[in-house]
Amino acid sequence: MSKRSVPTFKQFWRDVESRARARGPQAVERLNDLRAAFRLARELVRARQERRLTQQAVSRLTGITQADLSRYERGQGNPGFLTLEKLGKVYGRLTVTFGRGLSRRPAVIASPGSRSIPAARRRAAARR
């Protein structure tokens, strides 16, 4: 039996990118869309954890189900703009890079009427 070396993630990703380039511009575009989805997922997790909120607390504050929040944070959901706006009110600021057909520059989603985190926590605690 021969031993096969397991590629590092970096090697694996380089292979994915080269295969996409070999398949053409549409495959590269789909890969870029995938990257954007995972950037959004990382941003959502980062913003929630910075504010020391659980998914359940964010769910109570926004009305978005915990299951949907989990999907968004795993890069498997597709939150709409209104959902991102609700999250921006709780998190204060989200930086989102949009995919196909829209600007590749990051958009900052925040609301001038953003709730302060301590006040949001008090409201969440009062609802329990």
PDB file of C-alpha atoms in Angstrom:
ATOM      1  CA  MET A   1       0.000   0.000   0.000  1.00  0.00           C
ATOM      2  CA  SER A   2       1.437   3.388  -0.954  1.00  0.00           C
ATOM      3  CA  LYS A   3       1.179   6.386   1.292  1.00  0.00           C
ATOM      4  CA  ARG A   4      -0.523   9.424  -0.195  1.00  0.00           C
ATOM      5  CA  SER A   5       0.253  12.738   1.372  1.00  0.00           C
ATOM      6  CA  VAL A   6      -2.700  14.770   2.488  1.00  0.00           C
ATOM      7  CA  PRO A   7      -2.620  18.246   0.939  1.00  0.00           C
ATOM      8  CA  THR A   8      -2.671  21.318   3.121  1.00  0.00           C
ATOM      9  CA  PHE A   9      -5.681  23.590   2.812  1.00  0.00           C
ATOM     10  CA  LYS A  10      -3.551  26.084   0.891  1.00  0.00           C
ATOM     11  CA  GLN A  11      -2.571  23.393  -1.628  1.00  0.00           C
ATOM     12  CA  PHE A  12      -6.174  22.215  -1.879  1.00  0.00           C
ATOM     13  CA  TRP A  13      -7.412  25.773  -2.520  1.00  0.00           C
ATOM     14  CA  ARG A  14      -4.760  26.382  -5.191  1.00  0.00           C
ATOM     15  CA  ASP A  15      -6.005  23.241  -6.936  1.00  0.00           C
ATOM     16  CA  VAL A  16      -9.619  24.458  -6.737  1.00  0.00           C
ATOM     17  CA  GLU A  17      -8.617  27.835  -8.193  1.00  0.00           C
ATOM     18  CA  SER A  18      -6.633  26.290 -11.050  1.00  0.00           C
ATOM     19  CA  ARG A  19      -9.516  23.959 -11.924  1.00  0.00           C
ATOM     20  CA  ALA A  20     -11.911  26.926 -11.957  1.00  0.00           C
ATOM     21  CA  ARG A  21      -9.582  28.873 -14.271  1.00  0.00           C
ATOM     22  CA  ALA A  22      -9.340  25.828 -16.554  1.00  0.00           C
ATOM     23  CA  ARG A  23     -13.131  25.609 -16.772  1.00  0.00           C
ATOM     24  CA  GLY A  24     -13.524  29.226 -17.788  1.00  0.00           C
ATOM     25  CA  PRO A  25     -14.840  32.608 -16.643  1.00  0.00           C
ATOM     26  CA  GLN A  26     -18.174  31.293 -15.346  1.00  0.00           C
ATOM     27  CA  ALA A  27     -16.448  28.844 -13.001  1.00  0.00           C
ATOM     28  CA  VAL A  28     -14.125  31.606 -11.773  1.00  0.00           C
ATOM     29  CA  GLU A  29     -17.160  33.839 -11.159  1.00  0.00           C
ATOM     30  CA  ARG A  30     -18.878  31.075  -9.151  1.00  0.00           C
ATOM     31  CA  LEU A  31     -15.708  30.637  -7.096  1.00  0.00           C
ATOM     32  CA  ASN A  32     -15.613  34.394  -6.420  1.00  0.00           C
ATOM     33  CA  ASP A  33     -19.258  34.229  -5.308  1.00  0.00           C
ATOM     34  CA  LEU A  34     -18.350  31.403  -2.937  1.00  0.00           C
ATOM     35  CA  ARG A  35     -15.511  33.487  -1.517  1.00  0.00           C
ATOM     36  CA  ALA A  36     -17.921  36.396  -0.948  1.00  0.00           C
ATOM     37  CA  ALA A  37     -20.392  34.113   0.861  1.00  0.00           C
ATOM     38  CA  PHE A  38     -17.695  32.884   3.223  1.00  0.00           C
ATOM     39  CA  ARG A  39     -16.373  36.415   3.826  1.00  0.00           C
ATOM     40  CA  LEU A  40     -19.900  37.396   4.871  1.00  0.00           C
ATOM     41  CA  ALA A  41     -20.137  34.330   7.121  1.00  0.00           C
ATOM     42  CA  ARG A  42     -16.848  35.216   8.846  1.00  0.00           C
ATOM     43  CA  GLU A  43     -17.973  38.828   9.255  1.00  0.00           C
ATOM     44  CA  LEU A  44     -21.257  37.755  10.877  1.00  0.00           C
ATOM     45  CA  VAL A  45     -19.489  35.454  13.335  1.00  0.00           C
ATOM     46  CA  ARG A  46     -16.853  38.093  14.130  1.00  0.00           C
ATOM     47  CA  ALA A  47     -19.432  40.824  14.742  1.00  0.00           C
ATOM     48  CA  ARG A  48     -21.561  38.620  17.013  1.00  0.00           C
ATOM     49  CA  GLN A  49     -18.609  37.320  19.015  1.00  0.00           C
ATOM     50  CA  GLU A  50     -17.099  40.807  19.443  1.00  0.00           C
ATOM     51  CA  ARG A  51     -20.308  41.828  21.155  1.00  0.00           C
ATOM     52  CA  ARG A  52     -20.363  38.637  23.224  1.00  0.00           C
ATOM     53  CA  LEU A  53     -23.813  37.699  21.990  1.00  0.00           C
ATOM     54  CA  THR A  54     -25.139  34.203  21.396  1.00  0.00           C
ATOM     55  CA  GLN A  55     -27.125  33.301  18.310  1.00  0.00           C
ATOM     56  CA  GLN A  56     -30.160  32.947  20.586  1.00  0.00           C
ATOM     57  CA  ALA A  57     -29.723  36.504  21.900  1.00  0.00           C
ATOM     58  CA  VAL A  58     -29.357  37.873  18.356  1.00  0.00           C
ATOM     59  CA  SER A  59     -32.462  35.922  17.372  1.00  0.00           C
ATOM     60  CA  ARG A  60     -34.476  37.538  20.159  1.00  0.00           C
ATOM     61  CA  LEU A  61     -33.185  41.008  19.248  1.00  0.00           C
ATOM     62  CA  THR A  62     -33.793  40.729  15.508  1.00  0.00           C
ATOM     63  CA  GLY A  63     -36.628  38.265  15.044  1.00  0.00           C
ATOM     64  CA  ILE A  64     -34.378  36.168  12.779  1.00  0.00           C
ATOM     65  CA  THR A  65     -34.531  32.493  13.732  1.00  0.00           C
ATOM     66  CA  GLN A  66     -31.481  30.943  15.359  1.00  0.00           C
ATOM     67  CA  ALA A  67     -31.483  28.285  12.637  1.00  0.00           C
ATOM     68  CA  ASP A  68     -31.249  30.990   9.946  1.00  0.00           C
ATOM     69  CA  LEU A  69     -28.454  32.770  11.842  1.00  0.00           C
ATOM     70  CA  SER A  70     -26.572  29.490  12.032  1.00  0.00           C
ATOM     71  CA  ARG A  71     -26.949  28.943   8.283  1.00  0.00           C
ATOM     72  CA  TYR A  72     -25.733  32.477   7.529  1.00  0.00           C
ATOM     73  CA  GLU A  73     -22.703  32.009   9.800  1.00  0.00           C
ATOM     74  CA  ARG A  74     -21.819  28.735   8.059  1.00  0.00           C
ATOM     75  CA  GLY A  75     -22.042  30.348   4.622  1.00  0.00           C
ATOM     76  CA  GLN A  76     -25.004  28.173   3.661  1.00  0.00           C
ATOM     77  CA  GLY A  77     -27.760  30.770   3.817  1.00  0.00           C
ATOM     78  CA  ASN A  78     -28.443  33.774   1.667  1.00  0.00           C
ATOM     79  CA  PRO A  79     -29.531  36.705   3.855  1.00  0.00           C
ATOM     80  CA  GLY A  80     -31.390  39.476   2.102  1.00  0.00           C
ATOM     81  CA  PHE A  81     -30.663  43.158   2.530  1.00  0.00           C
ATOM     82  CA  LEU A  82     -33.399  43.625   5.143  1.00  0.00           C
ATOM     83  CA  THR A  83     -31.939  40.771   7.184  1.00  0.00           C
ATOM     84  CA  LEU A  84     -28.478  42.323   6.943  1.00  0.00           C
ATOM     85  CA  GLU A  85     -29.961  45.650   8.024  1.00  0.00           C
ATOM     86  CA  LYS A  86     -31.501  44.031  11.131  1.00  0.00           C
ATOM     87  CA  LEU A  87     -28.158  42.472  11.976  1.00  0.00           C
ATOM     88  CA  GLY A  88     -26.381  45.781  11.348  1.00  0.00           C
ATOM     89  CA  LYS A  89     -28.659  47.445  13.916  1.00  0.00           C
ATOM     90  CA  VAL A  90     -27.617  44.944  16.570  1.00  0.00           C
ATOM     91  CA  TYR A  91     -23.952  44.641  15.591  1.00  0.00           C
ATOM     92  CA  GLY A  92     -23.518  48.339  14.844  1.00  0.00           C
ATOM     93  CA  ARG A  93     -21.494  47.745  11.694  1.00  0.00           C
ATOM     94  CA  LEU A  94     -21.108  44.989   9.112  1.00  0.00           C
ATOM     95  CA  THR A  95     -18.727  45.053   6.164  1.00  0.00           C
ATOM     96  CA  VAL A  96     -20.110  42.998   3.300  1.00  0.00           C
ATOM     97  CA  THR A  97     -18.590  42.257  -0.104  1.00  0.00           C
ATOM     98  CA  PHE A  98     -21.276  41.471  -2.636  1.00  0.00           C
ATOM     99  CA  GLY A  99     -20.958  38.867  -5.367  1.00  0.00           C
ATOM    100  CA  ARG A 100     -21.889  38.653  -9.030  1.00  0.00           C
ATOM    101  CA  GLY A 101     -23.291  41.703 -10.753  1.00  0.00           C
ATOM    102  CA  LEU A 102     -22.746  44.093  -7.861  1.00  0.00           C
ATOM    103  CA  SER A 103     -19.830  46.195  -6.753  1.00  0.00           C
ATOM    104  CA  ARG A 104     -16.824  44.200  -5.621  1.00  0.00           C
ATOM    105  CA  ARG A 105     -15.996  46.900  -3.106  1.00  0.00           C
ATOM    106  CA  PRO A 106     -17.076  46.239   0.485  1.00  0.00           C
ATOM    107  CA  ALA A 107     -20.295  47.897   1.582  1.00  0.00           C
ATOM    108  CA  VAL A 108     -20.695  48.943   5.190  1.00  0.00           C
ATOM    109  CA  ILE A 109     -24.111  48.102   6.529  1.00  0.00           C
ATOM    110  CA  ALA A 110     -24.951  50.057   9.618  1.00  0.00           C
ATOM    111  CA  SER A 111     -27.893  51.986  10.832  1.00  0.00           C
ATOM    112  CA  PRO A 112     -27.806  55.506  12.254  1.00  0.00           C
ATOM    113  CA  GLY A 113     -30.353  54.266  14.792  1.00  0.00           C
ATOM    114  CA  SER A 114     -28.231  51.282  15.810  1.00  0.00           C
ATOM    115  CA  ARG A 115     -29.094  49.930  19.202  1.00  0.00           C
ATOM    116  CA  SER A 116     -26.352  50.126  21.725  1.00  0.00           C
ATOM    117  CA  ILE A 117     -25.157  46.710  22.790  1.00  0.00           C
ATOM    118  CA  PRO A 118     -25.742  47.206  26.545  1.00  0.00           C
ATOM    119  CA  ALA A 119     -29.310  48.377  25.854  1.00  0.00           C
ATOM    120  CA  ALA A 120     -29.831  45.442  23.479  1.00  0.00           C
ATOM    121  CA  ARG A 121     -28.617  43.039  26.153  1.00  0.00           C
ATOM    122  CA  ARG A 122     -30.986  44.569  28.737  1.00  0.00           C
ATOM    123  CA  ARG A 123     -33.933  44.171  26.339  1.00  0.00           C
ATOM    124  CA  ALA A 124     -32.948  40.567  25.603  1.00  0.00           C
ATOM    125  CA  ALA A 125     -32.643  39.789  29.320  1.00  0.00           C
ATOM    126  CA  ALA A 126     -36.043  41.355  30.006  1.00  0.00           C
ATOM    127  CA  ARG A 127     -37.676  39.082  27.401  1.00  0.00           C
ATOM    128  CA  ARG A 128     -36.369  35.888  29.028  1.00  0.00           C
TER     129      ARG A 128
END
